Structure formats: structure tokens, C-alpha cells
Amino acid sequence: METLNAAELLAALGHESRLSIFRLLVEAGPAGIFASAIGEQLGMAPATLSFHLAHLSRVGLIRGQKESRFIRYTAEFPTMDELIAFLTSNCCQGEACLPRASACDTTAKRRNLETNTNICKES
Amino acid sequence: METLNAAELLAALGHESRLSIFRLLVEAGPAGIFASAIGEQLGMAPATLSFHLAHLSRVGLIRGQKESRFIRYTAEFPTMDELIAFLTSNCCQGEACLPRASACDTTAKRRNLETNTNICKES
DNA sequence: TCCATACTTCGAATATTATCGAATTGTTCG
DNA sequence: CGAACAATTCGATAATATTCGAAGTATGGA
């Protein structure tokens, strides 16, 4: 990943509203959630929400799929994986190359994946 | 780490110039480098560089230590570690909780640490 | 067809960031 | 002391981002 691209992803996540949106989508897992649900949970005006969703979509961190009147948004995990790999590889110290003991549990627990392979070290 | 704080760190890194500065400091390791060297390598006007260094310092990603006329800047690795832990724990998918095979080598190689413990998996 | 819903796009105001020349501070050295 | 140098702060400008009401698009249902 190029520095420019990484900076774009970081900037996209570097806004409280967008980071909250993204975390919500990660929590929701592959099932995702509808735009209206996001707006409801975060108390955001529809236009503002759309603005941020468009931004996150543009850089490839999320994806929206129309379903009748609704749009289901999901996190693009591979993009995030790449970003974390970039940070780990270019911006972190040796001791942190492996995630902390506590790093893996939170997200892993609430996930319901088809592929149930959790490579996380059991702390 | 709170979402607000994480967003601040991400926003700080979400600018090409600042990300380049930070990568340079990570590359330099604990020895760090002088501000002038950064400006030289990145071709940045002194005032602009100071602006970005101040930003990175404010959020705790780097630290500057005066040495006679110069200021030696170093990356604050623990802050970055926390950020990566936050992202891994809150924003990534199971398969990515462990870094990619290639994630650890680049940075680890060029580092010359007092603590020489490299926990990275040998790929 | 007509209305309600879900969401986006438009447009315009406001706020925040970035850039960099010029002035300033602090330090070394002749 | 005075000049040269490293770096920051100031100040003004330009560029970019954020917010959200209002209008537009598309879908589902009465």
C-alpha cells in the first residue's frame, strides 16, 4: 500500500463520526446494517450521514448494497486488514507487531462468520 | 482508548506529509533525527514542517528533544502500539488479528533497539 | 395514482486545515 | 558583541471539510 492511499484511509477514519460509523459496521459483521439504523444510533442528520458514508465508500472502507428501499452497509474488512498491515509493517515497533493479549477478543466474540477460523492467540 | 482519541491519532496520520514524517521517524528508530534532516528529506518549508511536527507532538505520536541548536524528534512507539491495538480490537476481522506474514520484517530489520526482542513470527 | 419512506444530491454557510514568508527565539562560534 | 544557523511562532491567504435544510430519486404499499 502506498503512503498516499494509506493517508486517505487514515484520514477517512480520522473523524469521530466516521470512525463511529465504521466501528458500528465492524460490530455488525458481514450482515451489515441499514443506513437508517446507523443514523438512528448515532443521532446524525440524514444528509450528514450520507456525506460520511460516501466518504468511507469512496476510499473503500465500506460498501453499500441496495435492498429495496434500504441500503445495507457493510465494512470492507480486507481494506482494513491492509491498512493494519501497512501500519504494523511501516509504523510500529517490534514488540507491537503481534497484537496485545486483549486485542483479539472484543471483535471476535461478537462476530458470526461463515469461516469460523479465529487465528487469535488465546490470551 | 476512546474513539475520540483514536480519531485524533488517525487524523494526525491521515495527511501525506505527516504520515511521511512519522514513517521517517519510525525508520530512524529510537535514535530519531533532527528536524532539519526531515525537512531536507521531504522537501518541506521550515514553517510547514514545524506545523506538522507540532500536530504530531500534540497528539503524542512523536516527541522532540532539544539538543543545543537542534531538535531531535523520535517516534512515540507506545502511542502507535495503542492505536494499532485499538484498530485490531475494534475495527478488524478475525483473520487479520495476526499481522500478515510480511508485516513484521520491514520495520524490524532496520531497527536497532536496546531491547532486542522481536516477537514477530519468522515468516 | 398518490402518499410515505429511505436515501442521496444540491447548495450555501460555516469551520477547520494547510501553506509559507516574515519576524522571533535561542544557540554556537568567530 | 555580532553574524550565522536551527527551529518556532505569527499572520495572512488559500484550500478543504463539515453541516444540514431543501429538493430530487427511487421504491413499496394503499
Short mmCIF file of C-alpha atoms (C1' of nucleotides) in Angstrom, two decimals:
data_model
loop_
_atom_site.label_atom_id
_atom_site.label_comp_id
_atom_site.label_asym_id
_atom_site.label_seq_id
_atom_site.Cartn_x
_atom_site.Cartn_y
_atom_site.Cartn_z
CA MET A 1 0.00 0.00 0.00
CA GLU A 2 1.28 3.42 -0.92
CA THR A 3 1.67 6.18 1.60
CA LEU A 4 -0.87 8.29 -0.24
CA ASN A 5 -3.51 5.60 -0.15
CA ALA A 6 -2.81 4.83 3.50
CA ALA A 7 -3.14 8.51 4.35
CA GLU A 8 -6.52 8.58 2.63
CA LEU A 9 -7.76 5.65 4.67
CA LEU A 10 -6.40 7.12 7.89
CA ALA A 11 -7.97 10.48 7.13
CA ALA A 12 -11.28 8.79 6.45
CA LEU A 13 -11.17 7.12 9.86
CA GLY A 14 -9.75 10.24 11.46
CA HIS A 15 -13.13 11.78 12.09
CA GLU A 16 -15.16 10.86 15.10
CA SER A 17 -18.42 10.37 13.20
CA ARG A 18 -16.86 8.22 10.52
CA LEU A 19 -14.89 6.17 13.00
CA SER A 20 -18.11 5.55 14.93
CA ILE A 21 -19.88 4.54 11.76
CA PHE A 22 -17.11 2.16 10.84
CA ARG A 23 -17.00 0.61 14.30
CA LEU A 24 -20.73 0.08 14.14
CA LEU A 25 -20.31 -1.75 10.84
CA VAL A 26 -17.49 -3.88 12.18
CA GLU A 27 -19.66 -4.78 15.12
CA ALA A 28 -22.48 -5.68 12.76
CA GLY A 29 -20.19 -8.05 10.90
CA PRO A 30 -20.82 -9.32 7.38
CA ALA A 31 -24.56 -8.87 7.86
CA GLY A 32 -24.12 -5.13 7.96
CA ILE A 33 -26.85 -2.66 8.83
CA PHE A 34 -29.12 -0.24 7.04
CA ALA A 35 -28.21 3.39 6.73
CA SER A 36 -31.25 4.44 8.73
CA ALA A 37 -30.14 2.28 11.65
CA ILE A 38 -26.76 3.96 11.68
CA GLY A 39 -28.30 7.40 11.67
CA GLU A 40 -30.61 6.40 14.46
CA GLN A 41 -27.86 5.02 16.66
CA LEU A 42 -25.52 7.91 16.11
CA GLY A 43 -28.12 10.65 16.01
CA MET A 44 -26.95 12.07 12.72
CA ALA A 45 -28.92 14.09 10.16
CA PRO A 46 -29.56 12.03 7.00
CA ALA A 47 -27.61 14.36 4.76
CA THR A 48 -24.64 14.40 7.11
CA LEU A 49 -24.70 10.63 7.38
CA SER A 50 -24.80 10.25 3.61
CA PHE A 51 -21.83 12.55 3.32
CA HIS A 52 -19.74 10.39 5.64
CA LEU A 53 -20.94 7.12 4.16
CA ALA A 54 -19.96 8.40 0.72
CA HIS A 55 -16.53 9.31 2.02
CA LEU A 56 -15.96 5.90 3.59
CA SER A 57 -17.23 4.20 0.42
CA ARG A 58 -15.01 6.27 -1.82
CA VAL A 59 -11.86 5.11 -0.06
CA GLY A 60 -13.08 1.51 0.03
CA LEU A 61 -13.59 1.03 3.74
CA ILE A 62 -17.27 0.23 3.45
CA ARG A 63 -19.69 -0.88 0.79
CA GLY A 64 -23.38 -0.17 0.32
CA GLN A 65 -25.80 -2.59 -1.28
CA LYS A 66 -29.29 -1.54 -2.18
CA GLU A 67 -32.13 -3.69 -0.88
CA SER A 68 -35.49 -2.42 -1.99
CA ARG A 69 -35.79 0.99 -0.38
CA PHE A 70 -32.93 0.43 2.02
CA ILE A 71 -29.19 0.39 1.66
CA ARG A 72 -27.28 -2.16 3.63
CA TYR A 73 -23.79 -1.03 4.51
CA THR A 74 -21.03 -3.43 5.42
CA ALA A 75 -17.42 -2.95 6.45
CA GLU A 76 -14.84 -3.86 3.83
CA PHE A 77 -12.65 -5.94 6.08
CA PRO A 78 -9.91 -6.62 3.56
CA THR A 79 -9.23 -2.91 3.17
CA MET A 80 -8.94 -2.52 6.90
CA ASP A 81 -6.68 -5.55 7.05
CA GLU A 82 -4.39 -3.96 4.53
CA LEU A 83 -4.30 -0.74 6.47
CA ILE A 84 -3.41 -2.51 9.69
CA ALA A 85 -0.76 -4.50 7.84
CA PHE A 86 0.65 -1.25 6.49
CA LEU A 87 0.76 0.34 9.92
CA THR A 88 2.26 -2.73 11.51
CA SER A 89 4.86 -3.05 8.84
CA ASN A 90 5.80 0.60 8.46
CA CYS A 91 4.88 2.39 11.62
CA CYS A 92 5.18 0.17 14.66
CA GLN A 93 7.83 -1.11 16.97
CA GLY A 94 8.91 -4.75 17.25
CA GLU A 95 7.07 -5.53 20.45
CA ALA A 96 3.81 -4.45 18.91
CA CYS A 97 3.97 -6.45 15.72
CA LEU A 98 1.80 -9.03 17.40
CA PRO A 99 -1.39 -7.60 18.85
CA ARG A 100 -1.79 -7.25 22.56
CA ALA A 101 -3.22 -10.11 24.53
CA SER A 102 -6.52 -8.28 24.72
CA ALA A 103 -6.55 -7.16 21.13
CA CYS A 104 -8.38 -10.06 19.59
CA ASP A 105 -11.25 -10.90 21.87
CA THR A 106 -13.67 -7.99 21.66
CA THR A 107 -14.34 -8.08 17.98
CA ALA A 108 -14.01 -11.80 17.58
CA LYS A 109 -16.69 -12.52 20.14
CA ARG A 110 -19.50 -10.62 18.53
CA ARG A 111 -18.71 -11.88 15.08
CA ASN A 112 -20.70 -14.63 13.41
CA LEU A 113 -18.72 -15.65 10.40
CA GLU A 114 -19.16 -18.40 7.90
CA THR A 115 -15.45 -19.05 8.20
CA ASN A 116 -15.05 -19.62 11.86
CA THR A 117 -11.30 -19.61 11.97
CA ASN A 118 -10.09 -17.41 14.74
CA ILE A 119 -6.35 -17.28 14.48
CA CYS A 120 -6.12 -15.11 17.56
CA LYS A 121 -3.82 -16.38 20.23
CA GLU A 122 -5.84 -17.49 23.20
CA SER A 123 -4.68 -14.97 25.77
CA MET B 1 -8.55 4.05 24.05
CA GLU B 2 -11.58 6.22 23.43
CA THR B 3 -12.97 6.72 19.98
CA LEU B 4 -12.29 10.43 20.17
CA ASN B 5 -8.64 9.93 20.98
CA ALA B 6 -8.25 7.27 18.30
CA ALA B 7 -9.83 9.61 15.76
CA GLU B 8 -7.32 12.30 16.70
CA LEU B 9 -4.40 9.95 16.14
CA LEU B 10 -5.84 8.71 12.86
CA ALA B 11 -6.46 12.25 11.68
CA ALA B 12 -2.91 13.19 12.57
CA LEU B 13 -1.59 10.33 10.44
CA GLY B 14 -4.21 10.98 7.78
CA HIS B 15 -2.13 13.54 5.96
CA GLU B 16 0.52 12.56 3.50
CA SER B 17 3.18 14.89 4.87
CA ARG B 18 2.64 13.86 8.47
CA LEU B 19 2.49 10.18 7.61
CA SER B 20 5.77 10.56 5.74
CA ILE B 21 7.32 12.34 8.71
CA PHE B 22 6.17 9.63 11.05
CA ARG B 23 7.44 6.84 8.82
CA LEU B 24 10.79 8.57 8.64
CA LEU B 25 10.93 8.66 12.43
CA VAL B 26 9.95 5.02 12.72
CA GLU B 27 12.69 4.16 10.28
CA ALA B 28 15.14 6.21 12.31
CA GLY B 29 14.25 4.21 15.40
CA PRO B 30 14.92 5.36 18.96
CA ALA B 31 17.87 7.46 17.75
CA GLY B 32 15.49 9.76 15.95
CA ILE B 33 16.54 12.53 13.61
CA PHE B 34 16.81 16.28 13.64
CA ALA B 35 14.05 18.46 12.29
CA SER B 36 16.28 19.86 9.60
CA ALA B 37 17.01 16.37 8.29
CA ILE B 38 13.30 15.70 8.00
CA GLY B 39 12.72 18.91 6.12
CA GLU B 40 15.58 18.13 3.82
CA GLN B 41 14.42 14.62 3.01
CA LEU B 42 10.83 15.61 2.45
CA GLY B 43 11.47 18.97 0.83
CA MET B 44 9.24 20.89 3.15
CA ALA B 45 9.40 24.58 4.10
CA PRO B 46 10.57 25.00 7.71
CA ALA B 47 7.35 26.65 8.85
CA THR B 48 5.23 23.96 7.25
CA LEU B 49 7.34 21.25 8.81
CA SER B 50 7.05 22.84 12.24
CA PHE B 51 3.30 22.97 11.84
CA HIS B 52 3.10 19.24 11.19
CA LEU B 53 5.63 18.34 13.87
CA ALA B 54 3.62 20.33 16.37
CA HIS B 55 0.48 18.48 15.34
CA LEU B 56 2.10 15.07 15.71
CA SER B 57 3.57 16.09 19.07
CA ARG B 58 0.27 17.39 20.36
CA VAL B 59 -1.44 14.04 19.87
CA GLY B 60 1.52 12.16 21.34
CA LEU B 61 2.78 10.33 18.26
CA ILE B 62 6.22 11.92 18.33
CA ARG B 63 8.41 13.72 20.79
CA GLY B 64 11.01 16.43 20.31
CA GLN B 65 14.07 16.81 22.47
CA LYS B 66 16.24 19.86 22.25
CA GLU B 67 19.95 19.30 21.68
CA SER B 68 21.87 22.52 21.52
CA ARG B 69 20.54 24.29 18.44
CA PHE B 70 18.82 21.23 17.08
CA ILE B 71 15.70 19.34 17.99
CA ARG B 72 15.82 15.60 17.78
CA TYR B 73 12.46 14.05 17.03
CA THR B 74 11.60 10.46 17.82
CA ALA B 75 8.50 8.35 17.25
CA GLU B 76 6.47 7.57 20.34
CA PHE B 77 6.11 3.88 19.71
CA PRO B 78 3.82 3.13 22.65
CA THR B 79 1.21 5.53 21.31
CA MET B 80 1.32 3.85 17.93
CA ASP B 81 1.11 0.46 19.59
CA GLU B 82 -2.05 1.53 21.38
CA LEU B 83 -3.54 2.79 18.17
CA ILE B 84 -2.83 -0.45 16.36
CA ALA B 85 -4.24 -2.37 19.30
CA PHE B 86 -7.37 -0.24 19.14
CA LEU B 87 -7.80 -0.83 15.42
CA THR B 88 -7.13 -4.54 15.74
CA SER B 89 -9.53 -4.87 18.60
CA ASN B 90 -12.32 -2.68 17.33
CA CYS B 91 -12.02 -2.45 13.61
CA CYS B 92 -10.64 -5.61 12.09
CA GLN B 93 -11.80 -9.02 11.12
CA GLY B 94 -10.72 -12.27 12.75
CA GLU B 95 -8.32 -13.37 10.08
CA ALA B 96 -6.41 -10.13 10.40
CA CYS B 97 -5.90 -10.13 14.14
CA LEU B 98 -2.48 -11.53 13.48
CA PRO B 99 -0.40 -9.50 11.08
CA ARG B 100 0.31 -10.75 7.61
CA ALA B 101 3.36 -12.88 7.11
CA SER B 102 5.15 -9.91 5.63
CA ALA B 103 4.00 -7.44 8.19
CA CYS B 104 6.83 -7.71 10.65
CA ASP B 105 10.01 -7.80 8.64
CA THR B 106 10.39 -4.41 7.03
CA THR B 107 10.41 -2.33 10.15
CA ALA B 108 12.08 -4.90 12.35
CA LYS B 109 15.09 -5.18 10.08
CA ARG B 110 16.14 -1.58 10.16
CA ARG B 111 15.65 -1.21 13.87
CA ASN B 112 18.49 -1.15 16.34
CA LEU B 113 16.93 -1.44 19.76
CA GLU B 114 18.39 -1.85 23.18
CA THR B 115 15.70 -4.43 23.84
CA ASN B 116 16.26 -6.82 21.03
CA THR B 117 13.15 -8.91 21.49
CA ASN B 118 11.49 -9.43 18.20
CA ILE B 119 8.27 -11.26 18.82
CA CYS B 120 7.48 -11.34 15.16
CA LYS B 121 6.74 -14.73 13.73
CA GLU B 122 9.52 -15.77 11.42
CA SER B 123 7.61 -15.83 8.16
"C1'" DT C 1 -52.22 7.06 -8.90
"C1'" DC C 2 -50.87 9.15 -4.70
"C1'" DC C 3 -48.53 9.19 -0.44
"C1'" DA C 4 -44.95 7.74 2.74
"C1'" DT C 5 -40.39 6.14 3.27
"C1'" DA C 6 -35.23 5.72 2.59
"C1'" DC C 7 -31.73 7.72 0.99
"C1'" DT C 8 -28.95 10.85 -1.90
"C1'" DT C 9 -27.59 15.16 -4.07
"C1'" DC C 10 -27.58 20.13 -4.21
"C1'" DG C 11 -26.35 24.43 -2.44
"C1'" DA C 12 -24.79 27.56 0.62
"C1'" DA C 13 -23.00 28.82 5.13
"C1'" DT C 14 -19.52 27.88 8.46
"C1'" DA C 15 -15.47 25.88 10.37
"C1'" DT C 16 -11.18 23.80 10.16
"C1'" DT C 17 -6.60 22.93 7.97
"C1'" DA C 18 -2.64 23.81 5.28
"C1'" DT C 19 0.90 26.69 3.39
"C1'" DC C 20 4.63 29.72 3.75
"C1'" DG C 21 7.00 34.45 4.01
"C1'" DA C 22 8.49 37.25 7.61
"C1'" DA C 23 9.59 38.09 12.27
"C1'" DT C 24 11.22 35.90 16.64
"C1'" DT C 25 13.80 32.97 19.94
"C1'" DG C 26 17.69 30.58 21.33
"C1'" DT C 27 22.26 28.76 20.43
"C1'" DT C 28 27.02 28.40 18.63
"C1'" DC C 29 31.13 30.35 17.19
"C1'" DG C 30 34.43 33.84 15.44
"C1'" DC D 1 29.33 41.51 20.80
"C1'" DG D 2 27.56 40.22 16.14
"C1'" DA D 3 26.79 37.05 12.38
"C1'" DA D 4 25.08 32.51 11.10
"C1'" DC D 5 22.09 28.91 11.96
"C1'" DA D 6 18.07 25.79 13.71
"C1'" DA D 7 13.77 25.96 14.61
"C1'" DT D 8 9.39 28.06 16.09
"C1'" DT D 9 5.65 31.41 16.11
"C1'" DC D 10 2.95 34.95 13.80
"C1'" DG D 11 -0.15 36.46 10.35
"C1'" DA D 12 -2.47 36.36 6.35
"C1'" DT D 13 -4.26 33.64 2.49
"C1'" DA D 14 -5.89 29.76 0.21
"C1'" DA D 15 -7.83 25.35 0.17
"C1'" DT D 16 -10.66 21.74 2.07
"C1'" DA D 17 -14.06 19.72 5.11
"C1'" DT D 18 -18.31 19.68 7.65
"C1'" DT D 19 -23.05 20.53 8.42
"C1'" DC D 20 -27.73 20.38 7.23
"C1'" DG D 21 -32.18 22.28 5.09
"C1'" DA D 22 -34.37 21.67 0.88
"C1'" DA D 23 -35.08 19.41 -3.32
"C1'" DG D 24 -34.59 15.16 -6.00
"C1'" DT D 25 -34.76 9.93 -6.96
"C1'" DA D 26 -36.41 5.51 -6.30
"C1'" DT D 27 -39.20 2.02 -4.09
"C1'" DG D 28 -43.23 -0.06 -1.76
"C1'" DG D 29 -47.82 -0.06 -0.50
"C1'" DA D 30 -52.74 1.75 -0.04
#
